[in-house]
Amino acid sequence: MQIDYAIMGGAACCLTATDPGRMTGDVDLVIQVDQRMITADRLTTELVTKYPSKFAPVNQFGHTIPGYKLALPGGGSRVVDLEVFDFQSWPQRPQYNIQTASRRTMNINGCPVKIFSPEWILREKILSQYERQGGAKEATDIQDLMRIIPLAVPGKPELNFSNDQKLESALSNLLQKRPGLALRLKEKINCAPVFGNW
């Protein structure tokens, strides 16, 4: 279908940090809506109807998403949820505009796979641990960002948190919980309002 995309979330962390102990049960990705107007919802419909041997509809919170039928050794299979997002449908999330986001392409079993950059992932994990405080995924977000910190390159646009109140609050909150991360994050992230006291 030739759709531009980037993988994010736990799958991106697994592929980027290559920690054999980190697993995920789904794949989150953002697609770029082009002149064909293939949105996340339309892609879901196309995958499920045109490729039923590879994709199945999965009901998630009253919304249908595609599930990839993963063949397992020994002849079994498992459906892996694909959570697909697009900037056009989620304009309140400018980070989903993959035309302005840093990405990289990895070779996975001979196939090129597009993933958001470590800097993008680090920023999103800092934000998501703040948004999911008290939830089961908060600890996973913090573990993920700790794995990604060494891979992030300072000076990238995604790591400029100054003048973004939500990112400043998320970073400040993280450092209240994990003050030991301050020096490592200060080396990577530009955020004078938070790091002025460190």
Coordinates of C-alpha atoms in Angstrom, one line a residue, residues 8-19 22 117-130 137-153 170-171 174-175 178 180-182 184-186 188:
M8 CA 6.3 3.9 18.5
G9 CA 5.6 2.7 22.0
G10 CA 6.8 -0.5 23.5
A11 CA 7.6 -2.1 20.1
A12 CA 9.9 0.9 19.2
C13 CA 11.6 0.5 22.6
C14 CA 12.1 -3.2 22.0
L15 CA 13.6 -2.6 18.6
T16 CA 15.7 0.4 19.6
A17 CA 17.1 -0.6 23.0
T18 CA 17.3 -4.4 22.2
D19 CA 16.6 -5.5 25.7
R22 CA 11.4 -6.1 27.3
S117 CA 14.2 8.2 16.8
P118 CA 15.5 7.6 20.3
E119 CA 15.0 11.3 21.0
W120 CA 11.3 11.2 20.0
I121 CA 10.8 8.0 22.0
L122 CA 12.5 9.5 25.1
R123 CA 10.3 12.6 24.9
E124 CA 7.1 10.6 24.6
K125 CA 8.1 8.2 27.4
I126 CA 8.7 11.2 29.7
L127 CA 5.3 12.5 28.8
S128 CA 3.5 9.2 29.0
Q129 CA 4.9 8.3 32.5
Y130 CA 3.4 11.7 33.6
K137 CA 2.1 1.3 32.6
E138 CA 3.8 4.2 34.5
A139 CA 6.6 1.9 35.7
T140 CA 7.1 0.4 32.2
D141 CA 7.4 3.9 30.7
I142 CA 10.1 4.8 33.3
Q143 CA 12.0 1.6 32.6
D144 CA 11.7 2.3 28.8
L145 CA 13.0 5.8 29.1
M146 CA 15.9 4.6 31.2
R147 CA 16.9 2.2 28.4
I148 CA 16.6 4.9 25.8
I149 CA 18.6 7.7 27.6
P150 CA 22.0 6.4 26.4
L151 CA 20.8 6.3 22.8
A152 CA 19.5 9.8 22.6
V153 CA 21.6 12.5 21.0
A170 CA 6.4 15.9 33.0
L171 CA 10.2 16.1 33.4
L174 CA 9.8 12.3 36.7
L175 CA 12.8 13.9 38.6
R178 CA 13.7 9.5 40.2
G180 CA 19.0 9.9 40.3
L181 CA 18.2 10.4 36.6
A182 CA 18.7 14.2 36.7
R184 CA 21.8 11.8 32.7
L185 CA 18.8 13.7 31.5
K186 CA 20.4 17.1 31.8
K188 CA 20.4 15.1 26.8

